Tab-separated table of C-alpha atoms and ligand atoms in Angstrom:
chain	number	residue	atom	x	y	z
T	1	UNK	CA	0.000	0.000	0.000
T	2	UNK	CA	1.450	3.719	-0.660
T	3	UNK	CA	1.711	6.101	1.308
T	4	UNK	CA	-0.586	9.275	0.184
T	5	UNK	CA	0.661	12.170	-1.264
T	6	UNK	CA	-0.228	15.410	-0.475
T	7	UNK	CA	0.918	18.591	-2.970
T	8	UNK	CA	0.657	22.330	-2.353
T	9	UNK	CA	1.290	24.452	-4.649
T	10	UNK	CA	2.209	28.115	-3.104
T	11	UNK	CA	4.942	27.825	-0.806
T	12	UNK	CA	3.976	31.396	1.343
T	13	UNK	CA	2.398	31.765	4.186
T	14	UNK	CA	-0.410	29.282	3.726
T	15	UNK	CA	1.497	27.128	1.731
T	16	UNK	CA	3.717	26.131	4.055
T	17	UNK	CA	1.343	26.383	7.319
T	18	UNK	CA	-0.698	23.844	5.768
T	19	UNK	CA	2.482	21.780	5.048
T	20	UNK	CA	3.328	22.007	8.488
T	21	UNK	CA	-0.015	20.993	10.029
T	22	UNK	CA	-0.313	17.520	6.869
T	23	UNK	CA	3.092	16.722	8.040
T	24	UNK	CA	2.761	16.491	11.764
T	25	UNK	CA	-1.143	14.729	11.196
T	26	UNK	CA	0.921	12.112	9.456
T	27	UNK	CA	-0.932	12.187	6.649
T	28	UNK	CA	0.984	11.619	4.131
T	29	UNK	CA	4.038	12.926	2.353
T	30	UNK	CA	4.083	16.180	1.739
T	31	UNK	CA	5.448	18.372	-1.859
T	32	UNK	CA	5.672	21.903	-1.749
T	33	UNK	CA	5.650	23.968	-5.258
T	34	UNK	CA	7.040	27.553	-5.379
T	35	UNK	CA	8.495	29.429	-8.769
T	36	UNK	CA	10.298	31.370	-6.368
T	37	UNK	CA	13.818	29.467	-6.557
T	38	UNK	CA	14.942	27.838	-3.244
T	39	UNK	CA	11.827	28.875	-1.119
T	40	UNK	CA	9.591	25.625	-1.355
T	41	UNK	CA	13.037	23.199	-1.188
T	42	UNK	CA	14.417	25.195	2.101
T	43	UNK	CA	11.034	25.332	4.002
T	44	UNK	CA	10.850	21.564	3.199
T	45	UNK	CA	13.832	20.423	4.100
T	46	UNK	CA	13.690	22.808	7.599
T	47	UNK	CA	9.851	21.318	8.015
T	48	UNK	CA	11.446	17.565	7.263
T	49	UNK	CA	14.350	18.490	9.577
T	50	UNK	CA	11.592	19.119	12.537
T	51	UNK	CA	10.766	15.505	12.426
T	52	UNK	CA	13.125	14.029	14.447
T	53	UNK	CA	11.896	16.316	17.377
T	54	UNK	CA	8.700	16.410	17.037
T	55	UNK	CA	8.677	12.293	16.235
T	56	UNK	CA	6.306	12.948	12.834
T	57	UNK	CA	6.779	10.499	9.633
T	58	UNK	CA	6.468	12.206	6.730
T	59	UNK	CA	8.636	13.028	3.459
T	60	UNK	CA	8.456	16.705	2.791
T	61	UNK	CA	10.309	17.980	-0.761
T	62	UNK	CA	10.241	21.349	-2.135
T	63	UNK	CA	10.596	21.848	-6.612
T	64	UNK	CA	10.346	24.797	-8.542
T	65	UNK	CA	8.736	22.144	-11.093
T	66	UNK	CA	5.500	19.816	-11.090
T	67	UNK	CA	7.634	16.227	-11.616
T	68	UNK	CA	7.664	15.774	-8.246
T	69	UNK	CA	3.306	16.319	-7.693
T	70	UNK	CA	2.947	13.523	-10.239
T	71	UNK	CA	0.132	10.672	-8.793
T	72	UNK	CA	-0.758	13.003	-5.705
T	73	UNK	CA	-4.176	11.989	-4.198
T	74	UNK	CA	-4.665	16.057	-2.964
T	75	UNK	CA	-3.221	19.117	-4.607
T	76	UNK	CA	-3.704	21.876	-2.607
T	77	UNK	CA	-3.924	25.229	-4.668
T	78	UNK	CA	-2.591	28.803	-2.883
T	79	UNK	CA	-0.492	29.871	-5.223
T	80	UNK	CA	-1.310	33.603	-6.264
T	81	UNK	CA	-0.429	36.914	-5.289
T	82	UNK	CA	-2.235	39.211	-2.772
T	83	UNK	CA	-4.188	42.704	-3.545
T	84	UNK	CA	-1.450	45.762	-3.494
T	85	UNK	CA	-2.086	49.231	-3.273
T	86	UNK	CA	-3.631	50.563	-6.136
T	87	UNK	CA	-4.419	47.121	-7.720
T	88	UNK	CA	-8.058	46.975	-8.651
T	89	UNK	CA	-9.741	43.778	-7.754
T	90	UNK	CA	-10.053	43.153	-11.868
T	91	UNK	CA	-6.183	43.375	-11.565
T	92	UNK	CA	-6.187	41.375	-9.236
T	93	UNK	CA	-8.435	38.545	-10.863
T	94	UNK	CA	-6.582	38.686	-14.139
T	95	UNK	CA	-3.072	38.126	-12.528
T	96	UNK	CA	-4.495	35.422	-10.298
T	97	UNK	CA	-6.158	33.918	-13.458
T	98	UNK	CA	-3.362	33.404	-15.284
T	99	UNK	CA	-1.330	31.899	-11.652
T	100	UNK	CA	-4.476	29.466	-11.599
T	101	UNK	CA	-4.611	28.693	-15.231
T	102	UNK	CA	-1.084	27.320	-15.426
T	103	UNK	CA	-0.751	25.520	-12.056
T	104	UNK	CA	-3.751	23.532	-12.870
T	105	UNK	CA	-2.760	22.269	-16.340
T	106	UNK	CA	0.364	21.332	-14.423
T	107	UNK	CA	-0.959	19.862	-11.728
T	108	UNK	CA	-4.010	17.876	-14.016
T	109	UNK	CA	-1.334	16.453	-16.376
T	110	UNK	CA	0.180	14.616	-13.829
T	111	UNK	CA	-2.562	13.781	-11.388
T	112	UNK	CA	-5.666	12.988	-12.967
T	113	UNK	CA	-7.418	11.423	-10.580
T	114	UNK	CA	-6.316	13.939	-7.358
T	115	UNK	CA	-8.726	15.964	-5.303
T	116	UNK	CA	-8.342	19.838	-6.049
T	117	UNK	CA	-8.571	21.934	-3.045
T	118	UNK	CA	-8.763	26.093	-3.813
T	119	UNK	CA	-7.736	28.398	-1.438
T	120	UNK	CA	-6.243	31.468	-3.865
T	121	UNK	CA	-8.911	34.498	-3.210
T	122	UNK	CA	-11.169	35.722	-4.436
T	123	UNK	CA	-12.274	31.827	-3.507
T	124	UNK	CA	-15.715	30.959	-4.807
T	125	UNK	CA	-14.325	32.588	-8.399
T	126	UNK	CA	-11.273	30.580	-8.683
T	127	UNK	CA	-12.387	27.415	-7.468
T	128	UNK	CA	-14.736	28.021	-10.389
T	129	UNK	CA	-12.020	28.503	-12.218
T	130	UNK	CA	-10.303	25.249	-11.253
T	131	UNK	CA	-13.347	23.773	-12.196
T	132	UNK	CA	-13.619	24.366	-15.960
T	133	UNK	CA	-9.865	24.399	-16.274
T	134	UNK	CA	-9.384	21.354	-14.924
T	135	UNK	CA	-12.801	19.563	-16.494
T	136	UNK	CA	-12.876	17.238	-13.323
T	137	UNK	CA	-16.134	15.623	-12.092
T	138	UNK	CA	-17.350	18.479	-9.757
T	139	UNK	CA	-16.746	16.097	-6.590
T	140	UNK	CA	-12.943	16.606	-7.020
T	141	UNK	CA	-12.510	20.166	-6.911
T	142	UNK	CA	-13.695	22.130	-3.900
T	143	UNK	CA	-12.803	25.421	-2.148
T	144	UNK	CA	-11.682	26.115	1.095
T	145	UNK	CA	-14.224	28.853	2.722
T	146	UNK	CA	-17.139	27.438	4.990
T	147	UNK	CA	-14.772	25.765	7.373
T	148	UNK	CA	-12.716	29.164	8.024
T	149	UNK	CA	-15.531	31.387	8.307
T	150	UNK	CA	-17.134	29.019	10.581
T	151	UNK	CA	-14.595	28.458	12.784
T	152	UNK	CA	-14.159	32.070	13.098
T	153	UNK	CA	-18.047	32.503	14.004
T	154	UNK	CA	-17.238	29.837	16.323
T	155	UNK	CA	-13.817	31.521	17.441
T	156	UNK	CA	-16.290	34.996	18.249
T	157	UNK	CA	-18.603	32.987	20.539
T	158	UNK	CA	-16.570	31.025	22.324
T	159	UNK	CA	-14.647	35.099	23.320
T	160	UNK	CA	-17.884	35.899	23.908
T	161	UNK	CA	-19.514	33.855	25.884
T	162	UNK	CA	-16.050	32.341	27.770
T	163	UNK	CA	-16.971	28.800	26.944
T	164	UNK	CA	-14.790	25.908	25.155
T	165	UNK	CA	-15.068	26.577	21.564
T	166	UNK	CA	-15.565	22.212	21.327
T	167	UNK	CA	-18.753	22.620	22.422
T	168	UNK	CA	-20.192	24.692	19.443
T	169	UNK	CA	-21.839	23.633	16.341
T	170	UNK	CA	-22.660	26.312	13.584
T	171	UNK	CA	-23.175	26.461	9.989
T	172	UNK	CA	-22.073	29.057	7.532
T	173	UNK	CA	-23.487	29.910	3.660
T	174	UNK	CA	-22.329	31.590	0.865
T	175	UNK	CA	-19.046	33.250	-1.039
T	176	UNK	CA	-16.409	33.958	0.810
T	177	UNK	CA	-17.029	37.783	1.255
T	178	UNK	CA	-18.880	40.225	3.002
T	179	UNK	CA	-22.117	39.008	1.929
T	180	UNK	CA	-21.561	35.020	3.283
T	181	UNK	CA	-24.296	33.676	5.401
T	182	UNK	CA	-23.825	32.878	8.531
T	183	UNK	CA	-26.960	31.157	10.146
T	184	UNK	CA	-27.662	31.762	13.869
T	185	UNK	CA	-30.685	29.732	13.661
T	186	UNK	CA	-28.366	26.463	13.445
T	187	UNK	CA	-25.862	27.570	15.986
T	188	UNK	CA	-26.341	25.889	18.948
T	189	UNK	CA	-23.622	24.966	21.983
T	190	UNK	CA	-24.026	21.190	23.463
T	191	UNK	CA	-27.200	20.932	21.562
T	192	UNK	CA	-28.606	24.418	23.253
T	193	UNK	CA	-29.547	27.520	20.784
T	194	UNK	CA	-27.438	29.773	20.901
T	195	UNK	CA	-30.569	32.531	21.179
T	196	UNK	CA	-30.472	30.977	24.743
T	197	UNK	CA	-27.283	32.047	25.529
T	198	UNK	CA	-27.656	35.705	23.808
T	199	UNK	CA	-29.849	38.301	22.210
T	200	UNK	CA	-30.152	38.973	18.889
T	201	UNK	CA	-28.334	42.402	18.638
T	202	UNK	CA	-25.035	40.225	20.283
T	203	UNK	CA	-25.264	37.329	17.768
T	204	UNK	CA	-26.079	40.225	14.811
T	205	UNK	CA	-22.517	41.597	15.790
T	206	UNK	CA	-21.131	38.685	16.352
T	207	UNK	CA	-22.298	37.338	12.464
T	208	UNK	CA	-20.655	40.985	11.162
T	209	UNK	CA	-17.675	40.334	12.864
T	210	UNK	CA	-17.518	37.146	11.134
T	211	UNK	CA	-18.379	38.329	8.031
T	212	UNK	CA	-15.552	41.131	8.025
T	213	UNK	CA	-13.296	38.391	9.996
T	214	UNK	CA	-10.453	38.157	6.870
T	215	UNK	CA	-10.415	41.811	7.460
T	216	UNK	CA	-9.697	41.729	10.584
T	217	UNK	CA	-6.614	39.611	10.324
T	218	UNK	CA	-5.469	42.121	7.037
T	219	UNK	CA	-5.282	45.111	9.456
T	220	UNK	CA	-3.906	43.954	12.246
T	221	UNK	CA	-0.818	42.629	10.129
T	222	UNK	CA	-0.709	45.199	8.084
T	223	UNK	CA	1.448	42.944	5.468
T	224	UNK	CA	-0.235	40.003	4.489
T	225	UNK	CA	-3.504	37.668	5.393
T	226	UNK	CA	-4.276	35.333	7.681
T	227	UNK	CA	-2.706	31.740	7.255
T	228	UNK	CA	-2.954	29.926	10.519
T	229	UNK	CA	-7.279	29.321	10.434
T	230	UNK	CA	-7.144	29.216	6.691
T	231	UNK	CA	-3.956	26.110	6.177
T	232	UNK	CA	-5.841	24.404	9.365
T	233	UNK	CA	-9.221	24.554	7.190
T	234	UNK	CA	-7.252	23.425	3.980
T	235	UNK	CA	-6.216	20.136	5.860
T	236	UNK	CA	-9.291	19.312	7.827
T	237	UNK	CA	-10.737	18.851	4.283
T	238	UNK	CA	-7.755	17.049	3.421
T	239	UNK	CA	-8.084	14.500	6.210
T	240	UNK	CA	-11.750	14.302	5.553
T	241	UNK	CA	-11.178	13.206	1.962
T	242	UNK	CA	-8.071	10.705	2.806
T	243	UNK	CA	-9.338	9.617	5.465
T	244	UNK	CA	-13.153	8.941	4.515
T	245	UNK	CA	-14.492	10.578	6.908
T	246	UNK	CA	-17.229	11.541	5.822
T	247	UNK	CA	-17.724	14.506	7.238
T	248	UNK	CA	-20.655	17.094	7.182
T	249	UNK	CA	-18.677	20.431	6.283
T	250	UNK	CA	-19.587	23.450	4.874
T	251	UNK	CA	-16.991	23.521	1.367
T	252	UNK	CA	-17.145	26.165	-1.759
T	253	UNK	CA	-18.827	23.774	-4.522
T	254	UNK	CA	-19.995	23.848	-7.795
T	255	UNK	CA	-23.958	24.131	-7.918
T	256	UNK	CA	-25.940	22.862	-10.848
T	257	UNK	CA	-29.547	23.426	-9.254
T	258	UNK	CA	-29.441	23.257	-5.835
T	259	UNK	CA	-30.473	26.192	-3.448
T	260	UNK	CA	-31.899	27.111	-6.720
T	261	UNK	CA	-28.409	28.265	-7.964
T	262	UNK	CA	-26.689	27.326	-11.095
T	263	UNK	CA	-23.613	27.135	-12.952
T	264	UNK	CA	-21.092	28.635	-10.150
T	265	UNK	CA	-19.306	27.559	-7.084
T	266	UNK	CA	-20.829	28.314	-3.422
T	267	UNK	CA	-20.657	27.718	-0.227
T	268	UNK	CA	-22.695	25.042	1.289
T	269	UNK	CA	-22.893	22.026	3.345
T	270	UNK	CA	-21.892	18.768	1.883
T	271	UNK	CA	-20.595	15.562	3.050
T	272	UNK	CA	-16.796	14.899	2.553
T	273	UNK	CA	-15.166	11.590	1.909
T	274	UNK	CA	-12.986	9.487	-0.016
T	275	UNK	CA	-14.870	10.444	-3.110
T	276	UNK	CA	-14.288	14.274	-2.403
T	277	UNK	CA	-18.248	15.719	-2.389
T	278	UNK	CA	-20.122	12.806	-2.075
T	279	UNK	CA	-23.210	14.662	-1.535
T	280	UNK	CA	-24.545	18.430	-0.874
T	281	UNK	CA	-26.965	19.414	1.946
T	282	UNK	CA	-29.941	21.311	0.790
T	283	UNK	CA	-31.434	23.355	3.961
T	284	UNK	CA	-34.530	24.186	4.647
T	285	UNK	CA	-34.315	28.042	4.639
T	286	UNK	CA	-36.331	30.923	5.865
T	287	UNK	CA	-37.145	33.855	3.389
T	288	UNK	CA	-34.948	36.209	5.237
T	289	UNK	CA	-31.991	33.795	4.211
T	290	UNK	CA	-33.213	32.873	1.247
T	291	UNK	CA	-32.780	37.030	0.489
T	292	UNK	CA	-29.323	36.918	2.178
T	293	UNK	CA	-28.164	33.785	0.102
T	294	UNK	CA	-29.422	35.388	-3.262
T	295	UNK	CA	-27.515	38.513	-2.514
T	296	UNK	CA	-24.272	36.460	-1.332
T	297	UNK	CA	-24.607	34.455	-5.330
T	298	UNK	CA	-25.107	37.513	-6.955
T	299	UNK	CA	-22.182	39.042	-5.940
T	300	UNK	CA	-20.160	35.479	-6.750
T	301	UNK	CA	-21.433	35.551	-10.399
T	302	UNK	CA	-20.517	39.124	-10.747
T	303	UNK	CA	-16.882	38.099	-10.331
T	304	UNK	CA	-17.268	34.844	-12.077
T	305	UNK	CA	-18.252	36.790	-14.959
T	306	UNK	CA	-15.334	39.119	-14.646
T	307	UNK	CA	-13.194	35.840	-15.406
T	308	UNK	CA	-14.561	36.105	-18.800
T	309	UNK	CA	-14.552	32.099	-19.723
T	310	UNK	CA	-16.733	32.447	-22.326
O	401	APR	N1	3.227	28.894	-9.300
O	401	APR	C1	3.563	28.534	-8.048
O	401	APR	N2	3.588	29.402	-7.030
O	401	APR	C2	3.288	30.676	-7.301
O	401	APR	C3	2.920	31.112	-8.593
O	401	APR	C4	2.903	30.146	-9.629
O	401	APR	N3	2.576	30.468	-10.877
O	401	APR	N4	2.669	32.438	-8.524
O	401	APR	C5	2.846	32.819	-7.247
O	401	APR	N5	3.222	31.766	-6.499
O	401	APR	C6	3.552	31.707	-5.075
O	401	APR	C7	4.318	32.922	-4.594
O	401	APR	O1	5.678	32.864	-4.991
O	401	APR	C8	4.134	32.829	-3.097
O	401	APR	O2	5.200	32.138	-2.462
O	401	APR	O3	2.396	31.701	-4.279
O	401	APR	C9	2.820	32.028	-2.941
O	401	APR	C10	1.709	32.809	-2.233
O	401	APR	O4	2.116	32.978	-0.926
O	401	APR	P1	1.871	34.330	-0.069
O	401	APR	O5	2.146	35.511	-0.939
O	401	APR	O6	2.599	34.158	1.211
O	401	APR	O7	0.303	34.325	0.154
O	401	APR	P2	-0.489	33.483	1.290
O	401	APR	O8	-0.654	34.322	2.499
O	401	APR	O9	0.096	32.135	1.405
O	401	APR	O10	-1.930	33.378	0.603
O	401	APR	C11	-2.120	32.570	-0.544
O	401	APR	O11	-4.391	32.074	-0.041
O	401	APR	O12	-5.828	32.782	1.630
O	401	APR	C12	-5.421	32.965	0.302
O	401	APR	O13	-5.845	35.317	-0.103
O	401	APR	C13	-4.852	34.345	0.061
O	401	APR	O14	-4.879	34.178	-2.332
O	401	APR	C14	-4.049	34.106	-1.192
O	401	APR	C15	-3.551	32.680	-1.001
């Protein structure tokens, strides 16, 4: 039997984080893909030279070239290059484009059968992307959102209320922007609504603070994003998939009817296993978030749009 392989391509700050948290989870070897010349081989070999200490078994290589992905059951996709002062976001998307176009041709010609995981922003639009460049079945490419934006929903309530964040269960909907859904009504901590714990003016700033949470993390570093949540998020789904869990997570997918949406990739809840999206859960939603949901795919086939497939 072989041992899995795990590539990421985007050796930064994410990149690497998640290399770091697939190596010590043992779950697999791990290949890190950079253009940048010596970056992905030296954070490898420091990573593999952590092993010893921290008693972990896993290979971790770095290449400037794609040889090395070749037969990888999960490619994990951050390459790309962040918003600078006075970039547009259509500057933005077209540079990131082109990144995304040419690591997945890579990546596809050597791994047909992997499981693409997005994570390059703007998310729902490039995991779209990876979608029709890649012309897998739509269970094999998915993008990392719901489970960061949850767990920083989750993060907020546990501050808030001074409780263990184990014990809460919530659900998230929607792009990965300022207009994502989170939904209070399926929040609840041990089983408990969270309505019983606090009113609705707390839980509407709590769900704004989660909504401008990537923010957050942007001005407080002043260079750079947030990379811990987001790698940890990239490899949950990664151990979902490899290890068939079969999780119920809340993953950027592509729609083709449900939620009454069509033809671009969303947020919602599906279950996760060895087949990648084995299934997606339709909710049963008020008309308030019905409104909320609309607005939230609106504004994801505005930018989808912008990518000018067609
Ligand atoms: N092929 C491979 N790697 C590339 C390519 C390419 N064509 N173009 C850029 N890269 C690499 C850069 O050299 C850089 O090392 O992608 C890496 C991106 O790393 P960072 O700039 O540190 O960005 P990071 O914080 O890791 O975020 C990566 O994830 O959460 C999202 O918004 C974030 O889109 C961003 C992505």
């Amino acid at each position: 039997m072989k041992r899995k392989k795990i590539s990421i391509i985007g050796a930064g700050f994410v990149g690497a984080t998640a290399a770091h948290w697939a190596a010590t989870k043992e779950l697999g070897d791990v290949v890190l893909v950079d253009i940048l010349e010596g970056i992905p081989q030296g954070k490898a070999l420091d990573l593999f030279e952590a092993s010893p200490i921290e008693g972990f078994d896993a290979k971790v290589t770095g290449s400037n070239g794609y040889e090395e992905t070749r037969d990888s059951d999960i490619v994990i996709i951050t390459s790309g290059v962040p918003r600078k002062p006075g970039m547009s976001r259509e500057d933005l998307l077209e540079i990131n484009k082109k990144i995304i176009e040419s690591v997945v041709d890579q990546v596809v010609a050597r791994s047909p059968q992997a499981v693409l995981i997005a994570v390059t922003n703007p998310l729902d639009t490039m995991t779209y992307l990876t979608f029709k460049r890649s012309k897998f079945p739509k269970q094999r490419v998915i993008g990392m959102a719901g489970i960061l934006d949850t767990a920083r929903y989750k993060a907020f309530i546990a501050m808030e209320l001074g409780i263990s964040v184990e014990d809460i269960q919530a659900l998230l909907l929607g792009g990965h922007g300022d207009e994502m859904v989170p939904l209070p009504r399926y929040t609840t901590i041990s089983g408990i609504p969270l309505s019983h714990f606090l009113p609705k003016e707390k839980i509407d700033r709590l769900v704004e603070r989660t909504r401008k949470g990537g923010g957050e993390i942007v001005n407080l570093l002043k260079t750079g994003s947030a990379f811990y949540a987001p790698s940890a998020a990239a490899i949950q789904m990664t151990e979902a998939i490899l290890k068939d869990k079969k999780r119920i997570l809340p993953c950027c997918v592509y729609l083709d009817g449900e939620y009454g949406l069509r033809d671009l990739c969303f947020g919602v809840p599906v279950k996760l296993g060895g087949g990648g999206i084995e299934s997606i859960i339709e909710l049963d939603l008020t008309e308030e978030e019905k409104k909320l949901v609309t607005r939230s795919a609106e504004s994801v086939k505005k930018s989808i749009l912008e990518l000018k497939l067609s």
